mmCIF file of N, CA and C in Angstrom:
data_model
loop_
_atom_site.group_PDB
_atom_site.id
_atom_site.type_symbol
_atom_site.label_atom_id
_atom_site.label_comp_id
_atom_site.label_asym_id
_atom_site.label_seq_id
_atom_site.Cartn_x
_atom_site.Cartn_y
_atom_site.Cartn_z
ATOM 1 N N UNK A 14 48.224 16.985 121.527
ATOM 2 C CA UNK A 14 47.771 18.160 120.816
ATOM 3 C C UNK A 14 47.541 17.810 119.352
ATOM 4 N N UNK A 15 46.591 18.461 118.751
ATOM 5 C CA UNK A 15 46.250 18.177 117.367
ATOM 6 C C UNK A 15 46.225 19.467 116.554
ATOM 7 N N UNK A 16 46.282 19.278 115.248
ATOM 8 C CA UNK A 16 46.091 20.368 114.304
ATOM 9 C C UNK A 16 44.912 19.974 113.437
ATOM 10 N N UNK A 17 43.918 20.826 113.404
ATOM 11 C CA UNK A 17 42.695 20.572 112.639
ATOM 12 C C UNK A 17 42.646 21.559 111.481
ATOM 13 N N UNK A 18 42.346 21.056 110.294
ATOM 14 C CA UNK A 18 42.156 21.895 109.112
ATOM 15 C C UNK A 18 40.668 22.049 108.901
ATOM 16 N N UNK A 19 40.221 23.315 108.856
ATOM 17 C CA UNK A 19 38.798 23.603 108.786
ATOM 18 C C UNK A 19 38.557 24.644 107.697
ATOM 19 N N UNK A 20 37.468 24.487 106.952
ATOM 20 C CA UNK A 20 37.123 25.458 105.914
ATOM 21 C C UNK A 20 36.664 26.748 106.582
ATOM 22 N N UNK A 21 37.241 27.853 106.163
ATOM 23 C CA UNK A 21 36.880 29.134 106.768
ATOM 24 C C UNK A 21 35.499 29.602 106.325
ATOM 25 N N UNK A 22 34.966 29.019 105.269
ATOM 26 C CA UNK A 22 33.674 29.430 104.760
ATOM 27 C C UNK A 22 32.538 28.548 105.288
ATOM 28 N N UNK A 23 32.594 27.240 105.031
ATOM 29 C CA UNK A 23 31.495 26.344 105.418
ATOM 30 C C UNK A 23 31.740 25.636 106.749
ATOM 31 N N UNK A 24 32.928 25.805 107.335
ATOM 32 C CA UNK A 24 33.305 25.250 108.642
ATOM 33 C C UNK A 24 33.440 23.728 108.654
ATOM 34 N N UNK A 25 33.535 23.090 107.500
ATOM 35 C CA UNK A 25 33.753 21.652 107.418
ATOM 36 C C UNK A 25 35.168 21.326 107.874
ATOM 37 N N UNK A 26 35.304 20.303 108.739
ATOM 38 C CA UNK A 26 36.627 19.847 109.141
ATOM 39 C C UNK A 26 37.162 18.965 108.016
ATOM 40 N N UNK A 27 38.293 19.368 107.448
ATOM 41 C CA UNK A 27 38.861 18.643 106.307
ATOM 42 C C UNK A 27 39.843 17.572 106.746
ATOM 43 N N UNK A 28 40.548 17.799 107.859
ATOM 44 C CA UNK A 28 41.530 16.819 108.338
ATOM 45 C C UNK A 28 41.914 17.164 109.766
ATOM 46 N N UNK A 29 42.455 16.151 110.461
ATOM 47 C CA UNK A 29 42.945 16.350 111.819
ATOM 48 C C UNK A 29 44.135 15.423 112.029
ATOM 49 N N UNK A 30 45.242 15.981 112.534
ATOM 50 C CA UNK A 30 46.483 15.238 112.688
ATOM 51 C C UNK A 30 47.116 15.542 114.044
ATOM 52 N N UNK A 31 47.951 14.608 114.539
ATOM 53 C CA UNK A 31 48.770 14.950 115.703
ATOM 54 C C UNK A 31 49.743 16.049 115.296
ATOM 55 N N UNK A 32 49.947 17.012 116.149
ATOM 56 C CA UNK A 32 50.775 18.174 115.809
ATOM 57 C C UNK A 32 52.188 17.793 115.394
ATOM 58 N N UNK A 33 52.775 16.806 116.034
ATOM 59 C CA UNK A 33 54.164 16.442 115.744
ATOM 60 C C UNK A 33 54.377 16.089 114.277
ATOM 61 N N UNK A 34 53.463 15.358 113.674
ATOM 62 C CA UNK A 34 53.635 14.947 112.283
ATOM 63 C C UNK A 34 53.331 16.074 111.312
ATOM 64 N N UNK A 35 52.579 17.054 111.753
ATOM 65 C CA UNK A 35 52.097 18.081 110.845
ATOM 66 C C UNK A 35 53.078 19.224 110.623
ATOM 67 N N UNK A 36 53.731 19.681 111.656
ATOM 68 C CA UNK A 36 54.622 20.844 111.521
ATOM 69 C C UNK A 36 55.659 20.632 110.427
ATOM 70 N N UNK A 37 56.217 19.458 110.355
ATOM 71 C CA UNK A 37 57.261 19.190 109.370
ATOM 72 C C UNK A 37 56.657 18.932 107.994
ATOM 73 N N UNK A 38 55.645 18.085 107.922
ATOM 74 C CA UNK A 38 55.136 17.674 106.614
ATOM 75 C C UNK A 38 54.361 18.768 105.888
ATOM 76 N N UNK A 39 53.674 19.648 106.590
ATOM 77 C CA UNK A 39 52.870 20.663 105.914
ATOM 78 C C UNK A 39 53.429 22.074 106.063
ATOM 79 N N UNK A 40 54.596 22.210 106.662
ATOM 80 C CA UNK A 40 55.353 23.461 106.702
ATOM 81 C C UNK A 40 54.603 24.635 107.322
ATOM 82 N N UNK A 41 53.887 24.395 108.413
ATOM 83 C CA UNK A 41 53.237 25.522 109.091
ATOM 84 C C UNK A 41 54.262 26.528 109.580
ATOM 85 N N UNK A 42 55.453 26.057 109.880
ATOM 86 C CA UNK A 42 56.507 26.950 110.326
ATOM 87 C C UNK A 42 56.980 27.913 109.250
ATOM 88 N N UNK A 43 56.658 27.640 107.975
ATOM 89 C CA UNK A 43 57.079 28.494 106.872
ATOM 90 C C UNK A 43 56.160 29.705 106.685
ATOM 91 N N UNK A 44 55.042 29.746 107.402
ATOM 92 C CA UNK A 44 54.138 30.886 107.292
ATOM 93 C C UNK A 44 54.755 32.103 107.966
ATOM 94 N N UNK A 45 54.506 33.268 107.399
ATOM 95 C CA UNK A 45 54.956 34.503 108.043
ATOM 96 C C UNK A 45 54.126 34.712 109.305
ATOM 97 N N UNK A 46 54.600 35.533 110.233
ATOM 98 C CA UNK A 46 53.815 35.793 111.442
ATOM 99 C C UNK A 46 52.407 36.332 111.141
ATOM 100 N N UNK A 47 52.293 37.151 110.100
ATOM 101 C CA UNK A 47 50.985 37.698 109.719
ATOM 102 C C UNK A 47 50.069 36.602 109.193
ATOM 103 N N UNK A 48 50.605 35.730 108.323
ATOM 104 C CA UNK A 48 49.812 34.621 107.782
ATOM 105 C C UNK A 48 49.393 33.671 108.897
ATOM 106 N N UNK A 49 50.319 33.389 109.785
ATOM 107 C CA UNK A 49 50.029 32.474 110.895
ATOM 108 C C UNK A 49 48.930 33.051 111.795
ATOM 109 N N UNK A 50 48.992 34.343 112.096
ATOM 110 C CA UNK A 50 47.968 34.980 112.928
ATOM 111 C C UNK A 50 46.603 34.956 112.257
ATOM 112 N N UNK A 51 46.596 35.055 110.933
ATOM 113 C CA UNK A 51 45.343 35.078 110.174
ATOM 114 C C UNK A 51 44.727 33.694 110.003
ATOM 115 N N UNK A 52 45.560 32.677 109.804
ATOM 116 C CA UNK A 52 45.068 31.355 109.431
ATOM 117 C C UNK A 52 45.092 30.311 110.542
ATOM 118 N N UNK A 53 45.894 30.516 111.581
ATOM 119 C CA UNK A 53 46.077 29.495 112.613
ATOM 120 C C UNK A 53 45.607 30.031 113.963
ATOM 121 N N UNK A 54 44.642 29.337 114.557
ATOM 122 C CA UNK A 54 44.114 29.709 115.865
ATOM 123 C C UNK A 54 44.475 28.598 116.846
ATOM 124 N N UNK A 55 45.050 28.970 117.984
ATOM 125 C CA UNK A 55 45.433 27.997 119.000
ATOM 126 C C UNK A 55 44.520 28.159 120.210
ATOM 127 N N UNK A 56 43.956 27.037 120.708
ATOM 128 C CA UNK A 56 43.093 27.110 121.888
ATOM 129 C C UNK A 56 43.909 26.981 123.168
ATOM 130 N N UNK A 57 43.245 27.055 124.303
ATOM 131 C CA UNK A 57 43.926 27.033 125.596
ATOM 132 C C UNK A 57 44.621 25.715 125.890
ATOM 133 N N UNK A 58 44.250 24.633 125.216
ATOM 134 C CA UNK A 58 44.883 23.330 125.415
ATOM 135 C C UNK A 58 46.052 23.094 124.463
ATOM 136 N N UNK A 59 46.320 24.038 123.576
ATOM 137 C CA UNK A 59 47.426 23.904 122.637
ATOM 138 C C UNK A 59 47.043 23.309 121.300
ATOM 139 N N UNK A 60 45.767 22.977 121.104
ATOM 140 C CA UNK A 60 45.309 22.474 119.809
ATOM 141 C C UNK A 60 45.229 23.635 118.829
ATOM 142 N N UNK A 61 45.571 23.369 117.580
ATOM 143 C CA UNK A 61 45.561 24.417 116.564
ATOM 144 C C UNK A 61 44.500 24.112 115.521
ATOM 145 N N UNK A 62 43.846 25.169 115.044
ATOM 146 C CA UNK A 62 42.908 25.061 113.930
ATOM 147 C C UNK A 62 43.434 25.957 112.827
ATOM 148 N N UNK A 63 43.626 25.369 111.644
ATOM 149 C CA UNK A 63 44.109 26.102 110.474
ATOM 150 C C UNK A 63 42.910 26.318 109.555
ATOM 151 N N UNK A 64 42.604 27.574 109.257
ATOM 152 C CA UNK A 64 41.460 27.904 108.417
ATOM 153 C C UNK A 64 41.895 28.101 106.973
ATOM 154 N N UNK A 65 41.335 27.289 106.090
ATOM 155 C CA UNK A 65 41.584 27.329 104.651
ATOM 156 C C UNK A 65 40.248 27.235 103.933
ATOM 157 N N UNK A 66 40.260 27.175 102.622
ATOM 158 C CA UNK A 66 39.038 26.928 101.858
ATOM 159 C C UNK A 66 39.022 25.475 101.395
ATOM 160 N N UNK A 67 37.885 24.801 101.576
ATOM 161 C CA UNK A 67 37.753 23.443 101.055
ATOM 162 C C UNK A 67 37.578 23.525 99.536
ATOM 163 N N UNK A 68 37.687 22.401 98.868
ATOM 164 C CA UNK A 68 37.582 22.380 97.406
ATOM 165 C C UNK A 68 36.223 22.887 96.929
ATOM 166 N N UNK A 69 35.164 22.515 97.632
ATOM 167 C CA UNK A 69 33.817 22.925 97.241
ATOM 168 C C UNK A 69 33.681 24.452 97.286
ATOM 169 N N UNK A 70 34.104 25.051 98.390
ATOM 170 C CA UNK A 70 33.988 26.504 98.537
ATOM 171 C C UNK A 70 34.922 27.233 97.577
ATOM 172 N N UNK A 71 36.120 26.693 97.375
ATOM 173 C CA UNK A 71 37.055 27.314 96.446
ATOM 174 C C UNK A 71 36.482 27.317 95.028
ATOM 175 N N UNK A 72 35.890 26.201 94.620
ATOM 176 C CA UNK A 72 35.293 26.125 93.288
ATOM 177 C C UNK A 72 34.107 27.076 93.161
ATOM 178 N N UNK A 73 33.288 27.162 94.205
ATOM 179 C CA UNK A 73 32.138 28.068 94.175
ATOM 180 C C UNK A 73 32.588 29.524 94.027
ATOM 181 N N UNK A 74 33.646 29.902 94.748
ATOM 182 C CA UNK A 74 34.140 31.278 94.668
ATOM 183 C C UNK A 74 34.807 31.541 93.319
ATOM 184 N N UNK A 75 35.488 30.532 92.763
ATOM 185 C CA UNK A 75 36.072 30.712 91.423
ATOM 186 C C UNK A 75 34.985 30.902 90.367
ATOM 187 N N UNK A 76 33.882 30.178 90.499
ATOM 188 C CA UNK A 76 32.779 30.288 89.539
ATOM 189 C C UNK A 76 31.920 31.524 89.766
ATOM 190 N N UNK A 77 31.907 32.029 90.993
ATOM 191 C CA UNK A 77 31.101 33.201 91.347
ATOM 192 C C UNK A 77 31.940 34.137 92.215
ATOM 193 N N UNK A 78 32.841 34.909 91.621
ATOM 194 C CA UNK A 78 33.776 35.752 92.376
ATOM 195 C C UNK A 78 33.099 36.727 93.332
ATOM 196 N N UNK A 79 31.867 37.098 93.054
ATOM 197 C CA UNK A 79 31.163 38.029 93.934
ATOM 198 C C UNK A 79 30.947 37.445 95.333
ATOM 199 N N UNK A 80 31.010 36.128 95.468
ATOM 200 C CA UNK A 80 30.872 35.496 96.782
ATOM 201 C C UNK A 80 32.018 35.875 97.718
ATOM 202 N N UNK A 81 33.181 36.194 97.175
ATOM 203 C CA UNK A 81 34.324 36.547 98.012
ATOM 204 C C UNK A 81 34.114 37.877 98.739
ATOM 205 N N UNK A 82 33.122 38.647 98.336
ATOM 206 C CA UNK A 82 32.831 39.921 98.994
ATOM 207 C C UNK A 82 32.025 39.731 100.276
ATOM 208 N N UNK A 83 31.423 38.559 100.458
ATOM 209 C CA UNK A 83 30.619 38.275 101.638
ATOM 210 C C UNK A 83 31.481 37.692 102.753
ATOM 211 N N UNK A 84 31.139 37.968 104.000
ATOM 212 C CA UNK A 84 31.929 37.449 105.114
ATOM 213 C C UNK A 84 31.753 35.940 105.279
ATOM 214 N N UNK A 85 30.567 35.400 105.019
ATOM 215 C CA UNK A 85 30.308 33.961 105.092
ATOM 216 C C UNK A 85 29.524 33.562 103.847
ATOM 217 N N UNK A 86 30.199 33.405 102.723
ATOM 218 C CA UNK A 86 29.491 33.249 101.455
ATOM 219 C C UNK A 86 28.676 31.963 101.289
ATOM 220 N N UNK A 87 29.062 30.877 101.917
ATOM 221 C CA UNK A 87 28.408 29.611 101.620
ATOM 222 C C UNK A 87 27.769 28.967 102.841
ATOM 223 N N UNK A 88 27.359 29.755 103.798
ATOM 224 C CA UNK A 88 26.711 29.187 104.983
ATOM 225 C C UNK A 88 25.222 29.271 104.866
#
């Protein structure tokens, strides 16, 4: 099983790791149930995708805050 980090805006895969090494090092277990439901999607095979913002999209939204009002601002 793997954990994939993907940008929620541009859908770029930022990283992919075996799940065993990730739970401890990146503290996914520290997320509240609400945060986990919002950011972590698990498929039928047990692979997880964590949706975050990549640096490019984060910088674009910081420079143009109105982009955060759109559902897919940078696609």
